[in-house]
Short mmCIF file of C-alpha atoms in Angstrom, two decimals:
data_model
loop_
_atom_site.label_atom_id
_atom_site.label_comp_id
_atom_site.label_asym_id
_atom_site.label_seq_id
_atom_site.Cartn_x
_atom_site.Cartn_y
_atom_site.Cartn_z
CA UNK C 1 0.00 0.00 0.00
CA UNK C 2 1.43 3.36 -1.05
CA UNK C 3 1.56 6.44 1.16
CA UNK C 4 -1.41 8.21 -0.48
CA UNK C 5 -3.57 5.08 -0.35
CA UNK C 6 -2.66 4.69 3.31
CA UNK C 7 -3.70 8.29 4.03
CA UNK C 8 -6.95 7.75 2.16
CA UNK C 9 -7.78 4.67 4.25
CA UNK C 10 -7.01 6.52 7.51
CA UNK C 11 -9.30 9.44 6.55
CA UNK C 12 -12.08 6.97 5.73
CA UNK C 13 -12.13 5.74 9.32
CA UNK C 14 -12.91 9.00 11.09
CA UNK C 15 -14.42 7.19 14.07
CA UNK C 16 -11.14 5.44 14.91
CA UNK C 17 -9.46 6.49 18.13
CA UNK C 18 -6.50 8.06 16.33
CA UNK C 19 -8.59 10.15 13.95
CA UNK C 20 -11.03 11.26 16.65
CA UNK C 21 -8.12 12.55 18.69
CA UNK C 22 -6.47 14.24 15.69
CA UNK C 23 -9.68 15.89 14.51
CA UNK C 24 -10.46 17.12 18.02
CA UNK C 25 -6.99 18.68 18.36
CA UNK C 26 -7.15 20.22 14.90
CA UNK C 27 -10.57 21.74 15.53
CA UNK C 28 -9.18 23.30 18.72
CA UNK C 29 -6.20 24.70 16.79
CA UNK C 30 -8.33 26.07 13.95
CA UNK C 31 -10.66 27.80 16.41
CA UNK C 32 -7.76 29.98 17.56
CA UNK C 33 -7.03 31.14 14.00
CA UNK C 34 -8.87 33.69 11.86
CA UNK C 35 -11.83 32.68 9.68
CA UNK C 36 -9.72 32.76 6.50
CA UNK C 37 -6.01 31.99 6.65
CA UNK C 38 -3.40 30.64 4.27
CA UNK C 39 -1.78 27.26 4.87
CA UNK C 40 1.66 26.28 3.59
CA UNK C 41 0.84 22.61 3.01
CA UNK C 42 -2.48 20.78 2.55
CA UNK C 43 -3.77 18.99 5.65
CA UNK C 44 -4.87 16.13 3.40
CA UNK C 45 -2.23 15.77 0.64
CA UNK C 46 -3.94 12.76 -0.94
CA UNK C 47 -7.32 14.53 -1.16
CA UNK C 48 -5.75 17.78 -2.37
CA UNK C 49 -3.98 15.97 -5.22
CA UNK C 50 -7.21 14.25 -6.23
CA UNK C 51 -8.84 17.69 -6.31
CA UNK C 52 -6.16 18.97 -8.71
CA UNK C 53 -3.50 20.36 -6.36
CA UNK C 54 0.18 20.28 -7.34
CA UNK C 55 3.06 21.29 -5.08
CA UNK C 56 4.40 23.88 -7.51
CA UNK C 57 4.42 27.63 -8.01
CA UNK C 58 1.06 29.24 -8.66
CA UNK C 59 -0.96 26.90 -6.43
CA UNK C 60 -2.23 28.32 -3.12
CA UNK C 61 -4.27 26.78 -0.30
CA UNK C 62 -6.50 28.71 2.11
CA UNK C 63 -8.41 27.28 5.06
CA UNK C 64 -11.89 28.79 5.47
CA UNK C 65 -14.19 28.60 8.49
CA UNK C 66 -17.97 28.57 7.93
CA UNK C 67 -20.63 28.61 10.63
CA UNK C 68 -22.82 25.52 10.52
CA UNK C 69 -26.59 25.37 10.27
CA UNK C 70 -29.29 27.23 8.39
CA UNK C 71 -30.74 30.69 8.92
CA UNK C 72 -33.30 31.44 11.63
CA UNK C 73 -35.85 34.14 10.89
CA UNK C 74 -35.84 36.96 13.45
CA UNK C 75 -39.57 36.70 14.27
CA UNK C 76 -40.59 37.32 17.86
CA UNK C 77 -41.58 34.03 19.54
CA UNK C 78 -41.44 32.39 16.11
CA UNK C 79 -44.79 33.90 15.12
CA UNK C 80 -45.33 35.02 11.53
CA UNK C 81 -48.40 37.22 11.19
CA UNK C 82 -49.08 36.35 7.60
CA UNK C 83 -49.77 33.59 5.15
CA UNK C 84 -48.95 29.97 5.99
CA UNK C 85 -46.51 30.00 3.10
CA UNK C 86 -44.22 32.36 5.04
CA UNK C 87 -44.45 30.65 8.41
CA UNK C 88 -41.14 28.80 8.19
CA UNK C 89 -38.70 29.97 10.89
CA UNK C 90 -35.71 27.67 10.35
CA UNK C 91 -34.67 28.11 6.72
CA UNK C 92 -32.32 25.65 5.06
CA UNK C 93 -30.23 26.99 2.17
CA UNK C 94 -30.09 25.24 -1.18
CA UNK C 95 -26.32 25.73 -1.33
CA UNK C 96 -23.90 23.60 0.65
CA UNK C 97 -21.39 25.06 3.11
CA UNK C 98 -18.41 24.04 0.97
CA UNK C 99 -19.59 26.33 -1.84
CA UNK C 100 -20.07 29.12 0.73
CA UNK C 101 -16.45 28.67 1.82
CA UNK C 102 -15.29 28.83 -1.81
CA UNK C 103 -17.27 32.01 -2.36
CA UNK C 104 -15.78 33.74 0.69
CA UNK C 105 -12.17 33.13 -0.26
CA UNK C 106 -12.99 33.86 -3.92
CA UNK C 107 -14.20 37.33 -2.94
CA UNK C 108 -11.25 37.89 -0.60
CA UNK C 109 -8.59 36.82 -3.12
CA UNK C 110 -10.00 38.31 -6.29
CA UNK C 111 -6.74 37.87 -8.22
CA UNK C 112 -6.84 34.06 -7.80
CA UNK C 113 -9.10 31.42 -9.35
CA UNK C 114 -10.86 28.79 -7.24
CA UNK C 115 -10.08 25.29 -8.49
CA UNK C 116 -11.64 23.02 -5.85
CA UNK C 117 -12.04 22.41 -2.12
CA UNK C 118 -12.41 19.67 0.48
CA UNK C 119 -13.51 19.19 4.11
CA UNK C 120 -10.87 19.10 6.86
CA UNK C 121 -12.59 19.48 10.26
CA UNK C 122 -15.77 20.41 12.09
CA UNK C 123 -17.13 20.95 15.56
CA UNK C 124 -20.57 21.83 16.93
CA UNK C 125 -20.40 25.40 15.58
CA UNK C 126 -18.09 25.49 12.55
CA UNK C 127 -16.91 23.57 9.52
CA UNK C 128 -13.45 24.09 8.03
CA UNK C 129 -12.66 23.62 4.35
CA UNK C 130 -9.37 23.95 2.50
CA UNK C 131 -9.76 25.68 -0.85
CA UNK C 132 -7.26 25.25 -3.70
CA UNK C 133 -6.66 28.48 -5.61
CA UNK C 134 -4.58 29.18 -8.69
CA UNK C 135 -2.71 32.34 -9.71
CA UNK C 136 -3.65 32.90 -13.40
CA UNK C 137 -0.91 35.49 -13.90
CA UNK C 138 1.95 33.17 -12.84
CA UNK C 139 4.11 31.91 -15.70
CA UNK C 140 4.31 28.43 -14.19
CA UNK C 141 0.51 28.22 -14.60
CA UNK C 142 0.28 29.97 -17.96
CA UNK C 143 2.87 27.64 -19.50
CA UNK C 144 1.40 24.41 -18.10
CA UNK C 145 -0.96 22.87 -20.69
CA UNK C 146 -2.74 20.79 -18.02
CA UNK C 147 -4.00 23.78 -16.03
CA UNK C 148 -3.71 26.87 -18.23
CA UNK C 149 -7.40 26.53 -19.22
CA UNK C 150 -8.17 28.38 -15.96
CA UNK C 151 -6.27 31.46 -17.19
CA UNK C 152 -9.08 32.28 -19.63
CA UNK C 153 -11.34 35.16 -18.59
CA UNK C 154 -14.44 32.96 -18.74
CA UNK C 155 -13.25 31.24 -15.54
CA UNK C 156 -13.24 34.39 -13.42
CA UNK C 157 -15.17 33.71 -10.20
CA UNK C 158 -16.21 30.17 -11.13
CA UNK C 159 -17.27 29.70 -7.49
CA UNK C 160 -19.86 32.52 -7.71
CA UNK C 161 -21.53 30.92 -10.73
CA UNK C 162 -21.75 27.36 -9.45
CA UNK C 163 -19.09 25.97 -11.79
CA UNK C 164 -16.85 24.31 -9.19
CA UNK C 165 -17.40 20.76 -7.97
CA UNK C 166 -19.35 21.95 -4.90
CA UNK C 167 -21.38 24.34 -7.07
CA UNK C 168 -22.35 21.67 -9.58
CA UNK C 169 -23.41 19.43 -6.70
CA UNK C 170 -25.99 21.82 -5.29
CA UNK C 171 -27.20 22.67 -8.79
CA UNK C 172 -28.00 18.98 -9.29
CA UNK C 173 -25.94 18.64 -12.45
CA UNK C 174 -24.73 15.19 -13.49
CA UNK C 175 -24.96 12.55 -16.18
CA UNK C 176 -27.62 9.91 -16.70
CA UNK C 177 -31.39 9.49 -16.78
CA UNK C 178 -32.00 11.19 -13.42
CA UNK C 179 -30.48 14.49 -14.47
CA UNK C 180 -32.65 15.36 -17.49
CA UNK C 181 -34.28 18.28 -15.68
CA UNK C 182 -31.05 19.89 -14.46
CA UNK C 183 -28.75 19.59 -17.48
CA UNK C 184 -27.49 21.98 -18.81
CA UNK C 185 -29.32 23.98 -16.10
CA UNK C 186 -32.79 24.18 -14.55
CA UNK C 187 -33.49 27.49 -16.24
CA UNK C 188 -32.35 26.26 -19.67
CA UNK C 189 -34.52 23.14 -19.37
CA UNK C 190 -37.53 25.20 -18.29
CA UNK C 191 -37.01 27.58 -21.19
CA UNK C 192 -36.68 24.72 -23.68
CA UNK C 193 -39.92 23.17 -22.44
CA UNK C 194 -41.81 26.49 -22.66
CA UNK C 195 -40.77 27.34 -26.21
CA UNK C 196 -42.76 25.99 -29.12
CA UNK C 197 -40.37 25.40 -31.99
CA UNK C 198 -42.20 25.05 -35.31
CA UNK C 199 -39.55 24.51 -37.94
CA UNK C 200 -40.41 24.95 -41.61
CA UNK C 201 -39.42 21.39 -42.66
CA UNK C 202 -40.52 19.18 -39.78
#
C-alpha cells in the first residue's frame, strides 16, 4: 500500500481512536485562527492531489471557516403574522457550506481562481474547508498545458456561478437518466420546455 492510499484509508475511518483525537486537536487549533487563513501545506495531501493540487508555483491553499446550520428568521416568539406559506422559521439553504467557503475566499482573493475544495474538520459550531486556488498570472501556470485553461477570462469567479465541484453538486448537475431536468441547467430546461419550436421542414 502506497503512502497516499494509506492516508486515504485513515481518513475513511474517522471514528477510529487516532482520527477522533487528531480531529479534536485540529478543531481546537483552527478555532484559535482567523476565519480565512493561508496554509503552507495541505492537511490532506492525498485529497488535495485528487482535487487537482500540485506542489508547484502558482498553487495556493487557504483554510476557510464557515458557521454551521441554516438561517433562523428573526420573528418574535417564532410567530409570523401572515400567510402559511411564510411561516417557516428555520430556513435551510439550497447551497452547501463548501460552496459558501469557496465564495468567501474567492471574494477575498480576487486575483486568484478557485479550483476546488475539500472538508478538513468540524465541531458543533463550525466547519473548516481547505480551498485550492490558482494564480492565473503566474508563468508556471500559464505555460502548463494541463492547467492553463483556468487562465481564460471565462473562468473568473467560477465559485460565484456554481461551476466548481461543490457548485455543480448543489445545482443537481450530473450525467444519466435522473439528471434530465437539471442539465445543462434548470433554467435552460424550463425555457426549452416552454418554447414551441415550429420549424419549416418538420
